[in-house]
Short mmCIF file of C-alpha atoms and ligand atoms in Angstrom, two decimals:
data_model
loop_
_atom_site.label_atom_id
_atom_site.label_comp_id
_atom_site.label_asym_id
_atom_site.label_seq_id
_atom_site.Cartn_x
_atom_site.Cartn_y
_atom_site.Cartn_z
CA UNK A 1 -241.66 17.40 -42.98
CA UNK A 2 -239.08 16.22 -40.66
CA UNK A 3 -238.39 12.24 -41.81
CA UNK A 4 -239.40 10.76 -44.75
CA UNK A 5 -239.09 6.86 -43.86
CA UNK A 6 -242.83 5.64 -45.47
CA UNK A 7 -245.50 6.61 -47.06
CA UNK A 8 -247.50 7.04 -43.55
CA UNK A 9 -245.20 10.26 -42.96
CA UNK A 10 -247.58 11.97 -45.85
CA UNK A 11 -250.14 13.55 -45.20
CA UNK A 12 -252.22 13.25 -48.41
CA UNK A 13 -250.80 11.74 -51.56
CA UNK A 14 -252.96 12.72 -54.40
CA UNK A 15 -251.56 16.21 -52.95
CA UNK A 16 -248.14 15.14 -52.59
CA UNK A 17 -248.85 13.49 -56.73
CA UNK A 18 -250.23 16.84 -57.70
CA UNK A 19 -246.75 19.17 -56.49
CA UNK A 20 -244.34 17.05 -57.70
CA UNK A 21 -246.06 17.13 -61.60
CA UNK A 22 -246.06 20.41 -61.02
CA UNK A 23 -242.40 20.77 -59.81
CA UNK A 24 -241.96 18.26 -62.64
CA UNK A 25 -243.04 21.12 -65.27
CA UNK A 26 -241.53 24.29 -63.68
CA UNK A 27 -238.66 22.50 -62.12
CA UNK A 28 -236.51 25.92 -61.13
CA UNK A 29 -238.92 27.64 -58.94
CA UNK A 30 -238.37 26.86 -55.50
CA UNK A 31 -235.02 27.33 -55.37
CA UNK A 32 -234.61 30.48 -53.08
CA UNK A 33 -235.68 27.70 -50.01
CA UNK A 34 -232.42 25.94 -51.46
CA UNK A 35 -230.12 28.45 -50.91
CA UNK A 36 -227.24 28.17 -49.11
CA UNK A 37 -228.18 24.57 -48.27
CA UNK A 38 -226.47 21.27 -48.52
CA UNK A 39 -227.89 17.58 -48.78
CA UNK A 40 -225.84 14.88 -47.77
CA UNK A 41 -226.47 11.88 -49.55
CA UNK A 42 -225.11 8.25 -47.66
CA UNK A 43 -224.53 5.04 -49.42
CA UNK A 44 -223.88 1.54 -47.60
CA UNK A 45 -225.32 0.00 -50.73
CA UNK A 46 -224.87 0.52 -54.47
CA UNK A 47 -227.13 2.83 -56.45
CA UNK A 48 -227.76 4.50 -59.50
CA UNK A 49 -230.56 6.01 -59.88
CA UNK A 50 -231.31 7.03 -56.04
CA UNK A 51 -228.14 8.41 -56.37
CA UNK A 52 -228.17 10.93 -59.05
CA UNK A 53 -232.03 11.40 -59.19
CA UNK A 54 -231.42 12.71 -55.42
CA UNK A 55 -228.52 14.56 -56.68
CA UNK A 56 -230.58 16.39 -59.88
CA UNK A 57 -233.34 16.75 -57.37
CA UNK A 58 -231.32 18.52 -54.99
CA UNK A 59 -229.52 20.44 -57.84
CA UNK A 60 -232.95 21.69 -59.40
CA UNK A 61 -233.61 23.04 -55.71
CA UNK A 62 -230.67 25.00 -55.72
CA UNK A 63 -228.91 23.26 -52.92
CA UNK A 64 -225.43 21.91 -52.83
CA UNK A 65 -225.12 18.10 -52.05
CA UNK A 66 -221.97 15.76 -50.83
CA UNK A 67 -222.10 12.07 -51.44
CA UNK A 68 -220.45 9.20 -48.99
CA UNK A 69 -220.22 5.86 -50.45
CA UNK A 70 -219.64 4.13 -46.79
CA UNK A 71 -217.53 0.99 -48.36
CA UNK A 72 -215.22 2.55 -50.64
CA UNK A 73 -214.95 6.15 -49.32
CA UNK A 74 -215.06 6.04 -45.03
CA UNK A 75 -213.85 3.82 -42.25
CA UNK A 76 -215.67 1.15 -41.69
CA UNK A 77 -218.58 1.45 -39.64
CA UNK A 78 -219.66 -0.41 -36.29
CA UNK A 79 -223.83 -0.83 -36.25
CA UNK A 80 -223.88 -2.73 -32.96
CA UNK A 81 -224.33 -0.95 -29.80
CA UNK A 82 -221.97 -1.85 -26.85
CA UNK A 83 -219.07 -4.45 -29.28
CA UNK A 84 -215.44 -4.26 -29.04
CA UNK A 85 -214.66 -2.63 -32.13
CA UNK A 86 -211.52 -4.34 -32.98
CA UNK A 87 -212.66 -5.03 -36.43
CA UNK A 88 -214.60 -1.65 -37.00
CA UNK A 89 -213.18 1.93 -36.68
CA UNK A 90 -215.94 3.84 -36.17
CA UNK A 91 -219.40 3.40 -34.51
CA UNK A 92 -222.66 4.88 -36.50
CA UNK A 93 -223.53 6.85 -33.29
CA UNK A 94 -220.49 9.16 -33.98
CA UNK A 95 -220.54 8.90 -37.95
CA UNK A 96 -224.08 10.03 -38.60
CA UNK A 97 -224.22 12.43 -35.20
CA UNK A 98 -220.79 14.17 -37.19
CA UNK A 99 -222.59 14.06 -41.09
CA UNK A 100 -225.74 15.43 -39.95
CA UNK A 101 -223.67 18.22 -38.57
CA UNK A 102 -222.39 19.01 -42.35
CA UNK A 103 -225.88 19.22 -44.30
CA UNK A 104 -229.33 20.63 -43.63
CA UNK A 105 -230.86 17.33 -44.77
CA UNK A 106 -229.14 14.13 -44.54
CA UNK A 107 -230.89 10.66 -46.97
CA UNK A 108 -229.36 7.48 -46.05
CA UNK A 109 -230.02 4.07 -48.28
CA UNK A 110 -229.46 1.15 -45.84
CA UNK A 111 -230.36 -2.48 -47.29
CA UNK A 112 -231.42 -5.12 -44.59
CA UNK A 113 -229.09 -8.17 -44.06
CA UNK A 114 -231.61 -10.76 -45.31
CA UNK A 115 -230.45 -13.41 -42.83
CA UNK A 116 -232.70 -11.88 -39.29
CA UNK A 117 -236.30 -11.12 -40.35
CA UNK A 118 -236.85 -9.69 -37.06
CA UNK A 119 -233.82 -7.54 -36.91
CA UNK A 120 -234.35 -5.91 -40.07
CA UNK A 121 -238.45 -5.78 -39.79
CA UNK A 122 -237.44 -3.75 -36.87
CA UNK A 123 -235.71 -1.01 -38.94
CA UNK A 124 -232.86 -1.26 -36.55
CA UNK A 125 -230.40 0.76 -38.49
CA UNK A 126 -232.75 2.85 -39.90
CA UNK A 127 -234.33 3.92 -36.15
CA UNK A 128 -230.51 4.86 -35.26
CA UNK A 129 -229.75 7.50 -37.87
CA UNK A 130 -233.00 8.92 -37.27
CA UNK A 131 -231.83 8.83 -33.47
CA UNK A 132 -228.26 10.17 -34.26
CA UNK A 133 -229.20 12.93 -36.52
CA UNK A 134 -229.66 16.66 -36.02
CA UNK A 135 -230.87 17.03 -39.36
CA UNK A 136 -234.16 15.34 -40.94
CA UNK A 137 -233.68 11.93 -42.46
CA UNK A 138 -234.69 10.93 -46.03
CA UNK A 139 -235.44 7.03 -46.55
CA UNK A 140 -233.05 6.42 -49.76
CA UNK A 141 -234.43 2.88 -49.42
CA UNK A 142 -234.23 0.78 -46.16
CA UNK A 143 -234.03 -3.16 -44.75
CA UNK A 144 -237.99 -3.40 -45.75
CA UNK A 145 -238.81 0.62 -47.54
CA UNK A 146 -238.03 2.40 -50.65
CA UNK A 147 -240.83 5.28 -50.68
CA UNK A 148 -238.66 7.71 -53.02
CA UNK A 149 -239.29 4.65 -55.69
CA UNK A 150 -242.65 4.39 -54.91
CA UNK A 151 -243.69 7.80 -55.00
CA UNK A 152 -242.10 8.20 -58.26
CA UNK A 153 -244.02 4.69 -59.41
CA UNK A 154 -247.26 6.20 -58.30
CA UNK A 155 -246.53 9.59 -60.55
CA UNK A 156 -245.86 7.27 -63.23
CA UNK A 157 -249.51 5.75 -62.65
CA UNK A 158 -250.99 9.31 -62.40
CA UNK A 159 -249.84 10.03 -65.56
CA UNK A 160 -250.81 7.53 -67.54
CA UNK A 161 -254.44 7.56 -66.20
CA UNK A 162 -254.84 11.64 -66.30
CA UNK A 163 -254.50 11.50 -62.45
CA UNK A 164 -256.72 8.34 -61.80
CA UNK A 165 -259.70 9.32 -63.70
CA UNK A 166 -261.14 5.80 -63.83
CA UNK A 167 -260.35 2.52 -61.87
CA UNK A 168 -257.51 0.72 -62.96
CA UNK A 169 -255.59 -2.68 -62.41
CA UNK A 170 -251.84 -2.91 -60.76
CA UNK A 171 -250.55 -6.08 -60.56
CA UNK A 172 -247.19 -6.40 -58.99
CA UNK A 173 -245.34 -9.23 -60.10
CA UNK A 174 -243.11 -11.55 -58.40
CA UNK A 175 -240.45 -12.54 -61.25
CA UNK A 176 -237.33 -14.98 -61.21
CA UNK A 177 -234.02 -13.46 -60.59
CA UNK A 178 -230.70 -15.44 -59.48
CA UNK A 179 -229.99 -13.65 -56.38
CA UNK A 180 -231.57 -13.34 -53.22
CA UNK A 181 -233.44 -9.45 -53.01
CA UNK A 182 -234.90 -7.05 -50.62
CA UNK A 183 -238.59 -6.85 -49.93
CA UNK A 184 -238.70 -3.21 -49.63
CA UNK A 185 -239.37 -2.52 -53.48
CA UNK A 186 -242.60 -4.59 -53.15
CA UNK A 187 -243.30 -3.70 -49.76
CA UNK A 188 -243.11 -0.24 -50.62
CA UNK A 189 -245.09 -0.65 -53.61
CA UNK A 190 -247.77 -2.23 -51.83
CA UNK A 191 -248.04 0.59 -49.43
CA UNK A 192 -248.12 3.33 -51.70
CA UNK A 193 -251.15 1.78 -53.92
CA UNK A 194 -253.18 0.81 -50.94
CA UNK A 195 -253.82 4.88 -50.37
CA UNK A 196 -254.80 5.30 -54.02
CA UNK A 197 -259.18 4.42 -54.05
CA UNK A 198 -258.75 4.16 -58.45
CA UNK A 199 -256.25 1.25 -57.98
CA UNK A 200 -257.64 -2.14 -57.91
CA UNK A 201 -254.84 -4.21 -57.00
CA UNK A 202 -253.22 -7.69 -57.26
CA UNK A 203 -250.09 -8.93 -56.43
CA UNK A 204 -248.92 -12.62 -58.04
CA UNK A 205 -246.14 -14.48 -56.82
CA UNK A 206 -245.03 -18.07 -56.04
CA UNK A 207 -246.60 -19.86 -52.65
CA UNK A 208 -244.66 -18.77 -49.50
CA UNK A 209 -243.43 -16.08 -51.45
CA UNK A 210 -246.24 -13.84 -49.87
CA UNK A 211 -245.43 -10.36 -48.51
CA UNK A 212 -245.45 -9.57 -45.23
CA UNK A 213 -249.16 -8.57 -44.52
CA UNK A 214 -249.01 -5.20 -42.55
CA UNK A 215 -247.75 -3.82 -46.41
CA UNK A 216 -249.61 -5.82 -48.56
CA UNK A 217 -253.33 -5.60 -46.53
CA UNK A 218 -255.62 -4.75 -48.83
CA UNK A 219 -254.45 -6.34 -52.56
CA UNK A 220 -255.97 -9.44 -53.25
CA UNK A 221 -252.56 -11.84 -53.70
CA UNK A 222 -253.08 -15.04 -56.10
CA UNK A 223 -250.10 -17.24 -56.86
CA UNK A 224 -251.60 -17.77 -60.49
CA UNK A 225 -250.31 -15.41 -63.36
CA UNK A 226 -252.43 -15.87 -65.89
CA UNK A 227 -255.10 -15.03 -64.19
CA UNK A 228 -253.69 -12.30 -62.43
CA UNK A 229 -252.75 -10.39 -66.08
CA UNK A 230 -256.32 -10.64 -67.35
CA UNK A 231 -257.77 -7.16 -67.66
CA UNK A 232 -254.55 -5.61 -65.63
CA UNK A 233 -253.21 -1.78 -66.99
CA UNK A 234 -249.97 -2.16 -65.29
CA UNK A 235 -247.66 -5.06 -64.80
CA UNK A 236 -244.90 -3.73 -62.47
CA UNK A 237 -242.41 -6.88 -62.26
CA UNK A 238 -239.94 -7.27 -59.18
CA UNK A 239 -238.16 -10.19 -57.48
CA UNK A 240 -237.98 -10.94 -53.60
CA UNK A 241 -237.14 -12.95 -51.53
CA UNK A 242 -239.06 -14.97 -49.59
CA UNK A 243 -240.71 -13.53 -46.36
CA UNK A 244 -242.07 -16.50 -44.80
CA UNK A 245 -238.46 -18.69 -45.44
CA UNK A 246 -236.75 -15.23 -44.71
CA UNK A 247 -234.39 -14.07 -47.30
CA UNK A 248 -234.26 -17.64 -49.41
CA UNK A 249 -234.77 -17.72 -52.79
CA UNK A 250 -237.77 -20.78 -52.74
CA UNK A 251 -238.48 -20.84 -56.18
CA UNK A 252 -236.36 -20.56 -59.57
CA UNK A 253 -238.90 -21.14 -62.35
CA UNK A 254 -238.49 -19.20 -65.48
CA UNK A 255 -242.07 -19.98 -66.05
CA UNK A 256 -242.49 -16.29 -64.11
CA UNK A 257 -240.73 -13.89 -66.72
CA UNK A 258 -243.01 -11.66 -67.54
CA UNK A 259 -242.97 -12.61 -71.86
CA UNK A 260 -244.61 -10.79 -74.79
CA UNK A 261 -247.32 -13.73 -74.46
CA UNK A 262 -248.46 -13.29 -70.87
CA UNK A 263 -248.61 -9.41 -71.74
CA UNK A 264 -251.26 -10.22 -74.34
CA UNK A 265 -253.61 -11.92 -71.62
CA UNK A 266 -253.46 -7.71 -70.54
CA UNK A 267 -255.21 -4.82 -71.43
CA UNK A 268 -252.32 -3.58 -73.33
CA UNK A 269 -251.19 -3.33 -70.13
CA UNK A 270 -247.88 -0.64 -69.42
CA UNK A 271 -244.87 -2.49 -67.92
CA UNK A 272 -242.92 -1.65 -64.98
CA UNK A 273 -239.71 -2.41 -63.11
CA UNK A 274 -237.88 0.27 -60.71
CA UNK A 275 -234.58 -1.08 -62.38
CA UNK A 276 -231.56 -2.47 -62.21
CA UNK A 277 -233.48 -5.16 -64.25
CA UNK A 278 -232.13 -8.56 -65.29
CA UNK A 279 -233.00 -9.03 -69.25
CA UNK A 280 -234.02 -12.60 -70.47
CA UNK A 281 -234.62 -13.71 -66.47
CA UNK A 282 -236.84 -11.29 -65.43
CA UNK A 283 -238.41 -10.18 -68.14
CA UNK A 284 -238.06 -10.83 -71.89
CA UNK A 285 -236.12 -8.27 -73.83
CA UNK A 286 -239.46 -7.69 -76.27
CA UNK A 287 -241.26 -6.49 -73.58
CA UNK A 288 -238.94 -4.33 -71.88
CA UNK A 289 -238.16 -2.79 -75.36
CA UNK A 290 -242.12 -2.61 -76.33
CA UNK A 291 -243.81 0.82 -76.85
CA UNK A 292 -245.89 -0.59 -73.43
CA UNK A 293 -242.54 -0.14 -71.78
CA UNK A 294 -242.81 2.90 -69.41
CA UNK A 295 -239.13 2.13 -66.92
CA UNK A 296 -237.57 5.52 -68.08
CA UNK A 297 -240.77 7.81 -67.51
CA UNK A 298 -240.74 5.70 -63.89
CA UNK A 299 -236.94 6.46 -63.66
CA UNK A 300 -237.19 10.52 -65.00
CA UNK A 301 -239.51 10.61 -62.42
CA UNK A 302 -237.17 9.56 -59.01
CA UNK A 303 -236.20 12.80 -59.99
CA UNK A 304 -239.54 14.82 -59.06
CA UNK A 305 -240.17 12.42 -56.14
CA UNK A 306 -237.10 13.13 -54.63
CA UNK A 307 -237.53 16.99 -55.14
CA UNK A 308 -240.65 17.34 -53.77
CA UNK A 309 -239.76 15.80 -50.51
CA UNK A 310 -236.48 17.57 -50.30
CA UNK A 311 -238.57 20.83 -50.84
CA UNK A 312 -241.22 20.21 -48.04
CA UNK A 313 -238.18 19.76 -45.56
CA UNK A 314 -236.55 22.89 -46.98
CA UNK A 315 -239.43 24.48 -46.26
CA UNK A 316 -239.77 23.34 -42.91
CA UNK A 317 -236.56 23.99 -41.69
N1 CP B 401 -234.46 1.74 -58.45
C1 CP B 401 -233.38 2.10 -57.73
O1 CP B 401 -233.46 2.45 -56.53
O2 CP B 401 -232.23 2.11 -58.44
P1 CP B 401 -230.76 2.22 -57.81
O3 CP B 401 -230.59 1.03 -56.91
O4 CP B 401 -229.83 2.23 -58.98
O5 CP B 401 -230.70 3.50 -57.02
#
């Protein structure tokens, strides 16, 4: 594997599924293809879990990793081609040609600037590093992608269905939040599911709220959440922002927490959220705390996501 930006640079997922549950029980075992090999990890956005999941990941492989938090820890970075840089000290052409040259495999997170739809649809910044670098890229989450999450959302699903053995129902819900967020959780999300034949899908959110349709082609998408819980397995709860109105927040109704009541319209459904989470706006403490609460097998398992993409580019080196 030489990028990992999407799911569409995989070949077969119920494969990909299978090796990382299996690198998930014998975690040591690959790492002679780690040896003597460094991951560089690049932050121009906060993160937590990407962050040491990546680093654990990379650890379990036997690799050495260095992190660059862009903001607080380098010069500031130019990302338009041909500007006067009187502002910026160094252009991204030089700073990600120069990291790539210190690691084997370089993952970048890159959030999108919520202002330009069509500037960050394009996957402007994202395209450059995978121009500027000499080594392969990893997708740490991008202006409309975060696959890593995904992946690891789909091994959550696999194991709580004994790898897909009968037909189940997703529903990804929209849910209030006070600021305005990324797409690329949901779009990502979307993506992912669409390759999985067991999943029967909906996605709920508020009108114009609607993601963008090359991602979400396929799910049937109501704006009513009532009837979008009935029967579902899985309520995975994000916000976004609005596609349409790019980057607004349209709608601030608290009427969309996901509560302990609209969980019993479910099939004792299992809740998600790729976290950081906002308690009380998002979704009500009693359900994140519920025994139907599965955000730390979805987090334990960023871990095995990230290692099994790390290893297929370790082993195609
Ligand atoms: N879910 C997720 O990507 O978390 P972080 O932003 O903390 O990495």
């Amino acid at each position: 594997m030489k990028k990992f930006f999407s799911v569409e640079d995989v070949i077969n997922v119920y494969d990909l599924i299978q090796e990382a549950l299996l690198l998930k029980k014998n975690p040591y075992d690959f790492q002679c293809f780690g040896k003597n090999k460094t991951i560089g990890l690049v932050f121009f956005n906060p993160s937590l879990r990407t962050r040491i999941s990546c680093q654990k990941a990379a650890f379990n492989l036997g690799c050495n990793t260095w992190i660059l938090d862009v903001h607080k820890d380098s010069w500031s970075i130019e990302m338009n081609d041909g500007s006067v840089m009187n502002f910026t000290q160094e252009h991204i052409k030089e700073a990600i040609s120069v990291m790539s040259m210190y690691c084997d495999i370089l993952a970048v997170r890159t959030f999108p600037n919520l202002l330009d739809r069509n500037y960050d649809y394009k996957e402007i910044i994202f395209n450059k590093i995978l121009e500027y670098s000499k080594v392969p890229v990893v997708n740490m989450e991008s202006a409309t992608l975060h696959p890593l999450q995904s992946l690891a959302d789909v091994i959550t699903i696999a194991e709580y269905t004994y790898f897909f053995k009968k037909k189940c129902k997703v529903v990804l819900s929209w849910a209030p939040h006070v600021k305005s967020l990324p797409h690329s959780v949901a779009n990502s999300f979307a993506q992912w599911i669409s390759k999985i034949e067991q999943i029967d899908f909906t996605i709920v959110c508020p009108e114009r709220y609607n993601l963008y349709k090359k991602f979400s082609d396929g799910a049937y998408t109501t704006h009513d959440q009532n009837e979008a819980f009935i029967n579902a397995d899985f309520i995975y709860a994000k916000n976004w922002s609005s596609y349409l109105d790019y980057g607004k927040i349209l709608c601030k109704n608290s009427d969309w927490m996901i509560t302990e009541n609209k969980m019993k319209l479910t099939n004792k459904a299992k809740f998600m959220h790729c976290l950081p989470v906002r308690r009380n706006i998002v979704v009500e403490d009693s359900v994140l705390d519920s025994q139907n609460s599965i955000i730390f097998q979805q987090a334990k398992n960023r871990i095995y996501a990230s290692q099994i993409i790390f290893l297929k580019m370790l082993q195609s080196l």
